[in-house]
CSV table of C-alpha atoms and ligand atoms in Angstrom, one decimal:
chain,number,residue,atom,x,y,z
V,1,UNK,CA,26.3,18.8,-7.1
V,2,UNK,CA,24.5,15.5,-8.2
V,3,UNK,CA,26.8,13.4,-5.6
V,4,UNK,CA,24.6,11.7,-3.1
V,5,UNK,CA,22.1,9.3,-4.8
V,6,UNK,CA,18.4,9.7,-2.3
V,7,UNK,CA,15.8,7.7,-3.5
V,8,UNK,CA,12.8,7.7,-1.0
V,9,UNK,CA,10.1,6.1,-2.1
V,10,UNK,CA,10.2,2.4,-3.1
V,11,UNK,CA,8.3,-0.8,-1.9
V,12,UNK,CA,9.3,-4.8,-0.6
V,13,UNK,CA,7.3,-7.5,-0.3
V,14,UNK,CA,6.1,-6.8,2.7
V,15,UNK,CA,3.8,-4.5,0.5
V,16,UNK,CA,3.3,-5.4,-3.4
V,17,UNK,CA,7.1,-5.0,-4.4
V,18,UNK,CA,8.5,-8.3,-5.7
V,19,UNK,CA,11.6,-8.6,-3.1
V,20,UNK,CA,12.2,-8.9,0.4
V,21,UNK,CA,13.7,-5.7,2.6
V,22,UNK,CA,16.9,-7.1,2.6
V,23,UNK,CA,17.2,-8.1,-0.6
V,24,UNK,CA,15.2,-4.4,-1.7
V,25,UNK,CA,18.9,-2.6,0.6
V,26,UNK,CA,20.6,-4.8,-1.9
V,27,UNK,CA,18.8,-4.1,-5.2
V,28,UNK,CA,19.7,-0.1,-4.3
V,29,UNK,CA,23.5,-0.9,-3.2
V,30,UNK,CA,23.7,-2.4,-6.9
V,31,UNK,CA,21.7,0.8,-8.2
V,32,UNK,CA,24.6,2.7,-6.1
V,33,UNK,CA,22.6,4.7,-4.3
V,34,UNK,CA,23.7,6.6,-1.5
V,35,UNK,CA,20.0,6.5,0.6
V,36,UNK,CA,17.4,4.7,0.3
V,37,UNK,CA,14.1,4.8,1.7
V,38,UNK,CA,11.9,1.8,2.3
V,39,UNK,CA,8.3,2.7,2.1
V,40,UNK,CA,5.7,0.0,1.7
V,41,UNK,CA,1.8,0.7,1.6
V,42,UNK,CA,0.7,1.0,5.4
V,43,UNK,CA,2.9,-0.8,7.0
V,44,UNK,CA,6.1,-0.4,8.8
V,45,UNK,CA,6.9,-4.6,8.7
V,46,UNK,CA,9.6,-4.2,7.2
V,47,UNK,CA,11.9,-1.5,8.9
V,48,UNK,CA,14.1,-3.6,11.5
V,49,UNK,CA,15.4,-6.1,8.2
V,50,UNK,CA,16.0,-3.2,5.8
V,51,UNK,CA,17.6,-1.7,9.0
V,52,UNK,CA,19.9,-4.6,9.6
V,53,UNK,CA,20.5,-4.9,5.7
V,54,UNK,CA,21.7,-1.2,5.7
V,55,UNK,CA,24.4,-1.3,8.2
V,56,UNK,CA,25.7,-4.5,6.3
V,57,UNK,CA,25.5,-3.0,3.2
V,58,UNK,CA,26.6,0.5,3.5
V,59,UNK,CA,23.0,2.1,2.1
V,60,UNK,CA,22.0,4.7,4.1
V,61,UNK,CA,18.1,4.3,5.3
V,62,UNK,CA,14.7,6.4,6.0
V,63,UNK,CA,12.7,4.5,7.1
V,64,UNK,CA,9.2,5.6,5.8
V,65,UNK,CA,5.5,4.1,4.5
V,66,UNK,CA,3.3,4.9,2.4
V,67,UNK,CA,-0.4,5.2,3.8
V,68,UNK,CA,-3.1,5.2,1.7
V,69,UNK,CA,-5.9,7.8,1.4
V,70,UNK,CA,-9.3,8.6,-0.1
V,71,UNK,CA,-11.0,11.8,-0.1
V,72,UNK,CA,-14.8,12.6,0.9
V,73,UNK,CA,-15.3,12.4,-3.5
V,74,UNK,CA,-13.8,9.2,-3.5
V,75,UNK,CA,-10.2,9.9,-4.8
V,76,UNK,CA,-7.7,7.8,-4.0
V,77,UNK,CA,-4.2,9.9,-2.9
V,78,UNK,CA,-1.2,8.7,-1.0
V,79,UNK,CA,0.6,10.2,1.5
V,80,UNK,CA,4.2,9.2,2.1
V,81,UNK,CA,5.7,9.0,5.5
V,82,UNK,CA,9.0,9.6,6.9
V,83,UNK,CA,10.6,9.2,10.4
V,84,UNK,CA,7.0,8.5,12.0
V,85,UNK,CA,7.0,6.5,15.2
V,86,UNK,CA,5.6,3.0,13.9
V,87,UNK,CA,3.8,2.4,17.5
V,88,UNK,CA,1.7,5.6,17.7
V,89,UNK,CA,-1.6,4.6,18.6
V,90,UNK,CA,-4.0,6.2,16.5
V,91,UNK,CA,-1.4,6.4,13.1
V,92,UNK,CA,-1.4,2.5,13.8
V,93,UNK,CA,-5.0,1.9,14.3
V,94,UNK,CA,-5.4,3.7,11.0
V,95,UNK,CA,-2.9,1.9,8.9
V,96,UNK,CA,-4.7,-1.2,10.4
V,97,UNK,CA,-8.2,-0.4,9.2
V,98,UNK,CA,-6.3,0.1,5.7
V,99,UNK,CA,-4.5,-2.6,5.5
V,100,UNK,CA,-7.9,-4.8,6.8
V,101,UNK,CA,-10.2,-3.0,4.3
V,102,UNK,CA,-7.3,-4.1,1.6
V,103,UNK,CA,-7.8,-7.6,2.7
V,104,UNK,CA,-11.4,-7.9,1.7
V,105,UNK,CA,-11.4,-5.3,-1.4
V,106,UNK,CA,-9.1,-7.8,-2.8
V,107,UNK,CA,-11.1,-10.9,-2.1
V,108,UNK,CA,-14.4,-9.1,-3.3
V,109,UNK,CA,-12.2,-7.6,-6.3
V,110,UNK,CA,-11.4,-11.9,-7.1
V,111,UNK,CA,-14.9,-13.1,-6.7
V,112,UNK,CA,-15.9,-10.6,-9.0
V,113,UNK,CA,-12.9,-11.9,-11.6
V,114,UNK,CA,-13.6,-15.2,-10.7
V,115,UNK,CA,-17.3,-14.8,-12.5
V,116,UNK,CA,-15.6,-14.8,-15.5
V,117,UNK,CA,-11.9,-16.1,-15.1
V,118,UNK,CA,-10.8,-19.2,-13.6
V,119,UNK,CA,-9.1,-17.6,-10.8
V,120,UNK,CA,-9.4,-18.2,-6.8
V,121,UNK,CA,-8.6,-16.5,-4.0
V,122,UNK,CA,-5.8,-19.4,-3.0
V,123,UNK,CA,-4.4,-18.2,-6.2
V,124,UNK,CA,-3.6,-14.7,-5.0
V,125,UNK,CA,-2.4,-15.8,-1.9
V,126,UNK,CA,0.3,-17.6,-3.1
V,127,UNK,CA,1.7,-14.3,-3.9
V,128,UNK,CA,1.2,-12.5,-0.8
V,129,UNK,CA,3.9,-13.3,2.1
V,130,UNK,CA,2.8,-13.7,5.4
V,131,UNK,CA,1.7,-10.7,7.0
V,132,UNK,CA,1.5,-8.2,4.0
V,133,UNK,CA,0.0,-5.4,2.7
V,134,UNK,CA,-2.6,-7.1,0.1
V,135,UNK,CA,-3.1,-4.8,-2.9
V,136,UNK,CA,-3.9,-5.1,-6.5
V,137,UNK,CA,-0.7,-6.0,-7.9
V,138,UNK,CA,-0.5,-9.3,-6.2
V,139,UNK,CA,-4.4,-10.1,-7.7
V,140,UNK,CA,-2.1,-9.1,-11.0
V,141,UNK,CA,0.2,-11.5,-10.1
V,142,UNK,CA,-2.6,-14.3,-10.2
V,143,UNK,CA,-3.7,-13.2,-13.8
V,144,UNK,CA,-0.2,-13.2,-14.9
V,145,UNK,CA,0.5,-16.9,-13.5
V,146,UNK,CA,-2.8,-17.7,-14.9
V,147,UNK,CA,-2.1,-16.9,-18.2
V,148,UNK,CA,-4.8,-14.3,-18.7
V,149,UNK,CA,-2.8,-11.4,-18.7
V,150,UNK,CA,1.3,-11.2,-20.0
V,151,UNK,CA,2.2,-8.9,-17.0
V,152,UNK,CA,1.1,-6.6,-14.4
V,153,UNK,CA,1.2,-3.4,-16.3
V,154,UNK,CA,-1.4,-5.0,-18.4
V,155,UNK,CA,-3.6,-6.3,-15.8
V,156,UNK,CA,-3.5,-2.6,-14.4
V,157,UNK,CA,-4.4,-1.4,-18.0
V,158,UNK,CA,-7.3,-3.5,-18.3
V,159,UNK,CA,-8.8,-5.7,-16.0
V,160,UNK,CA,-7.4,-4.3,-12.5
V,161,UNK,CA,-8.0,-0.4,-13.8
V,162,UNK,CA,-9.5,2.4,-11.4
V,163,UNK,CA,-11.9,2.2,-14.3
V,164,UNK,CA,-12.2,-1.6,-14.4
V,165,UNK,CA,-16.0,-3.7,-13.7
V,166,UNK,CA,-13.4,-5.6,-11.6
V,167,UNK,CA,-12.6,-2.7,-9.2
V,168,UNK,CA,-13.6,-2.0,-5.6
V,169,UNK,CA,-12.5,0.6,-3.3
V,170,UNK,CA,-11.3,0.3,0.0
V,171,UNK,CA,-11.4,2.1,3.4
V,172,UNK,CA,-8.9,4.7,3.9
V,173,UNK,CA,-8.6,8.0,5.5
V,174,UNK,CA,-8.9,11.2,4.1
V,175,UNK,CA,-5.7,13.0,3.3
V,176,UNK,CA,-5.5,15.8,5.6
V,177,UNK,CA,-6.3,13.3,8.4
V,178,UNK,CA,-3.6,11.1,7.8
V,179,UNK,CA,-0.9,14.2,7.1
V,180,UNK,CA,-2.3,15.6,10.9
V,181,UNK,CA,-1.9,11.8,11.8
V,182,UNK,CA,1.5,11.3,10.8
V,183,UNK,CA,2.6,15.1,12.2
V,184,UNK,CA,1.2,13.2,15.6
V,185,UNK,CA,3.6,10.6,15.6
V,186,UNK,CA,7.0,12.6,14.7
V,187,UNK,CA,6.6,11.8,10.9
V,188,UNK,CA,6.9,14.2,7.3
V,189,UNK,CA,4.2,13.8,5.2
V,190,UNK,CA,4.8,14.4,1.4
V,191,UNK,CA,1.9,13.9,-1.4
V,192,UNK,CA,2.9,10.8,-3.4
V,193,UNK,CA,2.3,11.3,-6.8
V,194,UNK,CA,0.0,13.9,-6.6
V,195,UNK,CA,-0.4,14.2,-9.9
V,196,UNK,CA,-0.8,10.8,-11.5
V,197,UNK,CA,-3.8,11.3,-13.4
V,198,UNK,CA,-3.4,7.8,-15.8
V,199,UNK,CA,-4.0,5.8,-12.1
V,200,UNK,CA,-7.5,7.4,-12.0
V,201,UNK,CA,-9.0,10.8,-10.8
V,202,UNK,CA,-6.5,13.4,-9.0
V,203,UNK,CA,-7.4,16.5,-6.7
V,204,UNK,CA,-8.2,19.8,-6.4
V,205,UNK,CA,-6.5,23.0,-5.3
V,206,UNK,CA,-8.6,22.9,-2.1
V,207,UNK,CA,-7.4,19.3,-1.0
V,208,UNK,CA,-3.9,20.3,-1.6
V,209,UNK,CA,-5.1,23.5,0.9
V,210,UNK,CA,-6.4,21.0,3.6
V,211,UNK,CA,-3.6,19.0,3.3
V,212,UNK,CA,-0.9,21.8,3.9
V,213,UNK,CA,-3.0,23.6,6.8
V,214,UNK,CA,-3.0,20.1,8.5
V,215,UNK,CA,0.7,20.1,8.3
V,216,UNK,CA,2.1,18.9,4.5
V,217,UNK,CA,5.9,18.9,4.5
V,218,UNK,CA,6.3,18.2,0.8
V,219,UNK,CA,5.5,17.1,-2.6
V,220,UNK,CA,6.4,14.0,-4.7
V,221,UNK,CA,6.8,16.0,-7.8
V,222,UNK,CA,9.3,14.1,-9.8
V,223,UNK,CA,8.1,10.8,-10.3
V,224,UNK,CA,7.2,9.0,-13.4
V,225,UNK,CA,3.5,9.2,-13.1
V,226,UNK,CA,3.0,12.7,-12.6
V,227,UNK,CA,3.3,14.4,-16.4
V,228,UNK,CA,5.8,17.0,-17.2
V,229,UNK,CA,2.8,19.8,-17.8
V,230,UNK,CA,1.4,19.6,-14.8
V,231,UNK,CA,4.9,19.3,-12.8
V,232,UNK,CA,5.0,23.8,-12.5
V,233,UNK,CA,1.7,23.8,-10.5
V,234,UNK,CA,3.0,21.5,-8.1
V,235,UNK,CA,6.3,23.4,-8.1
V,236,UNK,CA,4.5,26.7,-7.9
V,237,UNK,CA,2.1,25.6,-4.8
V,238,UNK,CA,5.3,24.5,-3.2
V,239,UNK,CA,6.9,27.9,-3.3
V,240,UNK,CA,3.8,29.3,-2.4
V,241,UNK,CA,3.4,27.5,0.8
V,242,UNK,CA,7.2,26.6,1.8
V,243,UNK,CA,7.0,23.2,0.8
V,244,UNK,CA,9.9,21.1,-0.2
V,245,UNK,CA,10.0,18.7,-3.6
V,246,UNK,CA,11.2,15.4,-3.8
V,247,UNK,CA,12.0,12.6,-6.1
V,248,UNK,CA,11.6,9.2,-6.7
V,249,UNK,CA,11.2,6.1,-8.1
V,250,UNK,CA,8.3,3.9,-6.6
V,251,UNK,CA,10.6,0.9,-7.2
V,252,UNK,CA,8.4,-2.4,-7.2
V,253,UNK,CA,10.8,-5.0,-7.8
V,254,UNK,CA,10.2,-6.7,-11.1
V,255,UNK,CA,6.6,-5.8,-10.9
V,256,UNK,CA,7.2,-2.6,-12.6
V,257,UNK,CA,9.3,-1.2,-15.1
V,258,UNK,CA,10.6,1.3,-12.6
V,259,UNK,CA,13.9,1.9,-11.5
V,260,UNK,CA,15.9,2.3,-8.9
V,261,UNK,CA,17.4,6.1,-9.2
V,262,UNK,CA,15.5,6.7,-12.4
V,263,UNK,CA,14.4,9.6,-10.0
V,264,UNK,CA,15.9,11.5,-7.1
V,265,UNK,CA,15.9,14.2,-4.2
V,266,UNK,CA,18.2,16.5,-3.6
V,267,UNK,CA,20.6,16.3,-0.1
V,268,UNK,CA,19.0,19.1,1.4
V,269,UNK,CA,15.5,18.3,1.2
V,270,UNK,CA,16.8,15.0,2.7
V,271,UNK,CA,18.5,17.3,5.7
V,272,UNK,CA,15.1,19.1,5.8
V,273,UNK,CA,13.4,15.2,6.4
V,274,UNK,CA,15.5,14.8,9.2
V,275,UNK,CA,15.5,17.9,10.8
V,276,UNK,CA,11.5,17.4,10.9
V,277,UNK,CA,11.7,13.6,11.9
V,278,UNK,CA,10.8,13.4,15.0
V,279,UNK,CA,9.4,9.5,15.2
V,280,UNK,CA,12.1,7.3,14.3
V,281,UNK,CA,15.6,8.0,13.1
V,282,UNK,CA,17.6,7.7,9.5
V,283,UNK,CA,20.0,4.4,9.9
V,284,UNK,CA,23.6,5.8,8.9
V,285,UNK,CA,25.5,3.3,7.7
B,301,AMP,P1,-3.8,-0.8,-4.8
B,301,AMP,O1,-2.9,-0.2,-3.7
B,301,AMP,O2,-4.3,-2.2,-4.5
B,301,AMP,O3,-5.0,0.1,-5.2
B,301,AMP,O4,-2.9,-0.9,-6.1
B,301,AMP,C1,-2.1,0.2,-6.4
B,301,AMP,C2,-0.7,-0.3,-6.4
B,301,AMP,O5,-0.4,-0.9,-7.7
B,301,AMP,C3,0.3,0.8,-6.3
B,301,AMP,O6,1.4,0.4,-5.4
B,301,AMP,C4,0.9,1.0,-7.6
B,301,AMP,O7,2.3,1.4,-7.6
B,301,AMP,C5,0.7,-0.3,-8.3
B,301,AMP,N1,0.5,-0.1,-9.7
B,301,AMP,C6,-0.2,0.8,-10.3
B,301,AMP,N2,-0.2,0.7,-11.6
B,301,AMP,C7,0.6,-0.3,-11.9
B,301,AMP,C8,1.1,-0.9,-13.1
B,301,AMP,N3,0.7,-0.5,-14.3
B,301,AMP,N4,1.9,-2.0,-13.0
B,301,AMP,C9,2.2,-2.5,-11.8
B,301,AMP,N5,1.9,-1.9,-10.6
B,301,AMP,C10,1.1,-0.9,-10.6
B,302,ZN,ZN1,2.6,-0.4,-4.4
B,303,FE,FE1,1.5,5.3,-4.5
B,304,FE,FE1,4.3,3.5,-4.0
C-alpha cells in the first residue's frame, strides 16, 4: 500500500509546460516518483527524450498525450492517451488538424488582444519552442512578460477565460471519435478532467455514454480541477461500466501551481494500462 508513486498525466514544452522532456524525467525523479507519464496536448514530440531521460534517471515512463476534443455543442473535453502508436495514420492526421487549428486560434486570439494591448504575435512566439503545441498559456506567457498580467493563472482568470471577448475556439474532434481513434492505434483512452467545470462548460451523461461505447478505458477522476461533489458520479459511472480511475497532476512546470504527485493512480490500474497498451510500450527503467 501507497508504495509505487504513478503520476500520468503531466506536460513539457513540447506542449505548454515550462520544461523540456528531459528536464520534466528530472523534475519527477526529484518529486520521487516511481512512473511518470509524459503527456503533452496532441503531440507525441517528446517521447524518444523523455525515453532516453528515463533510463538515465531511473523513472519509469508511459508514454502518453493528451488530444484535445470538442463536442457537436461546442464543449471542450480532453482525452488522455496511453501506449498509442504515435505513427497511426488517421490518430496522426487528427492530432495534426488540432495542433494546426491551435496555430491560428492563437494568432486570431492575439490580434484580437492586440486591439487593446500592446502585444504581437512575435511576442508569443518567443515562448513557444520550435515545433510545439501552441495553446493559451504561452499567449499567457506574453501578458505576463508584458506586464499586463502578474501570472498565467490570472491571464486564465481574466483575459484568456473560456468566457473571455479574447477567446476563440479551435478545431478538434469529437470525443468518442478520438477515444475509437486512439483504440485504433493500440492506445487507452481516459477522460481528462472530466469534470472541471471552472475551465468552462462540462458534459452530459450521454457524452460520457458515447464515449464508453466507442471504447473509454477510464476516468481522470482525481485531479485538482474536478470538485470533490461531483467526484461519486464519476466513481459511480465507472463502476457501472467497468471503468478504471486514475490520478494525477497535470504538472505544467512553473506555469501552474500544480505539483508533481499532488495526485496519483494506483499500481493496478497502471498494470490494467499496460495490459490494454497495445501501441507503444512503458520504458522500465
Ligand atoms: P488551450 O489548450 O489553449 O485551450 O489552453 C488550455 C491549457 O491551459 C491547458 O493545458 C490547461 O492546463 C492550461 N490552463 C488552464 N487553466 C490554467 C491556469 N489557470 N493557469 C495556467 N494554465 C492553465
Ligand atoms: Zn496544457
Ligand atoms: Fe487537459
Ligand atoms: Fe493537461
Amino acid at each position: 500500500m501507497g508504495g509505487v508513486r504513478i503520476d500520468l498525466h503531466t506536460h513539457s514544452t513540447v506542449s505548454d509546460g515550462t520544461e523540456s522532456p528531459s528536464e520534466l524525467v528530472a523534475a519527477a525523479a526529484e518529486a520521487e516518483l516511481d512512473v511518470l507519464a509524459i503527456t503533452d496536448h496532441d503531440s507525441t514530440g517528446g517521447w524518444a527524450e523523455a525515453t532516453e531521460a528515463s533510463r538515465r534517471l531511473g523513472v519509469t515512463l508511459v508514454p502518453g498525450m493528451e488530444v484535445s476534443c470538442r463536442t457537436a455543442e461546442g464543449i471542450s473535453v480532453h482525452v488522455l492517451s496511453y501506449l498509442h502508436d504515435p505513427t497511426h495514420p488517421e490518430l496522426l492526421e487528427e492530432i495534426t488538424k488540432s495542433k494546426d487549428a491551435r496555430l491560428s486560434r492563437a494568432e486570431h486570439m492575439v490580434s484580437l488582444l492586440a486591439e487593446d494591448y500592446p502585444l504581437s504575435w512575435d511576442d508569443v512566439t518567443r515562448h513557444v519552442a520550435p515545433g510545439a503545441t501552441v495553446g493559451r498559456p504561452h499567449i499567457a506567457d506574453a501578458l505576463v512578460a508584458a506586464g499586463l498580467v502578474g501570472d498565467r493563472t490570472e491571464a486564465f482568470a481574466t483575459m484568456l477565460s473560456s468566457r473571455s471577448r479574447y477567446f476563440v475556439q479551435h478545431y478538434a474532434p469529437e470525443p468518442a471519435r478520438a477515444v475509437a481513434l486512439i483504440r485504433a492505434a493500440g492506445g487507452v483512452p481516459v477522460f481528462a478532467h472530466p469534470v472541471a467545470s471552472a475551465r468552462g462548460r462540462t458534459v452530459a451523461e450521454p457524452v460520457y455514454q458515447e464515449m464508453i461505447d466507442a471504447g473509454l478505458a477510464g476516468l481522470e477522476v482525481f485531479h485538482r480541477d474536478n470538485p470533490e461533489e461531483r467526484r461519486p458520479f464519476l466513481m459511480g459511472l465507472a463502476a457501472e461500466h467497468g471503468l478504471f480511475v486514475t490520478g494525477s497532476s497535470d504538472y505544467h512546470g512553473t506555469g501552474k501551481p500544480n505539483r508533481l504527485g499532488e495526485n496519483m493512480t494506483a499500481e493496478d490500474v497502471l498494470g490494467e494500462i499496460e495490459r490494454q497498451g497495445r501501441g507503444a510500450a512503458v520504458v522500465r527503467s
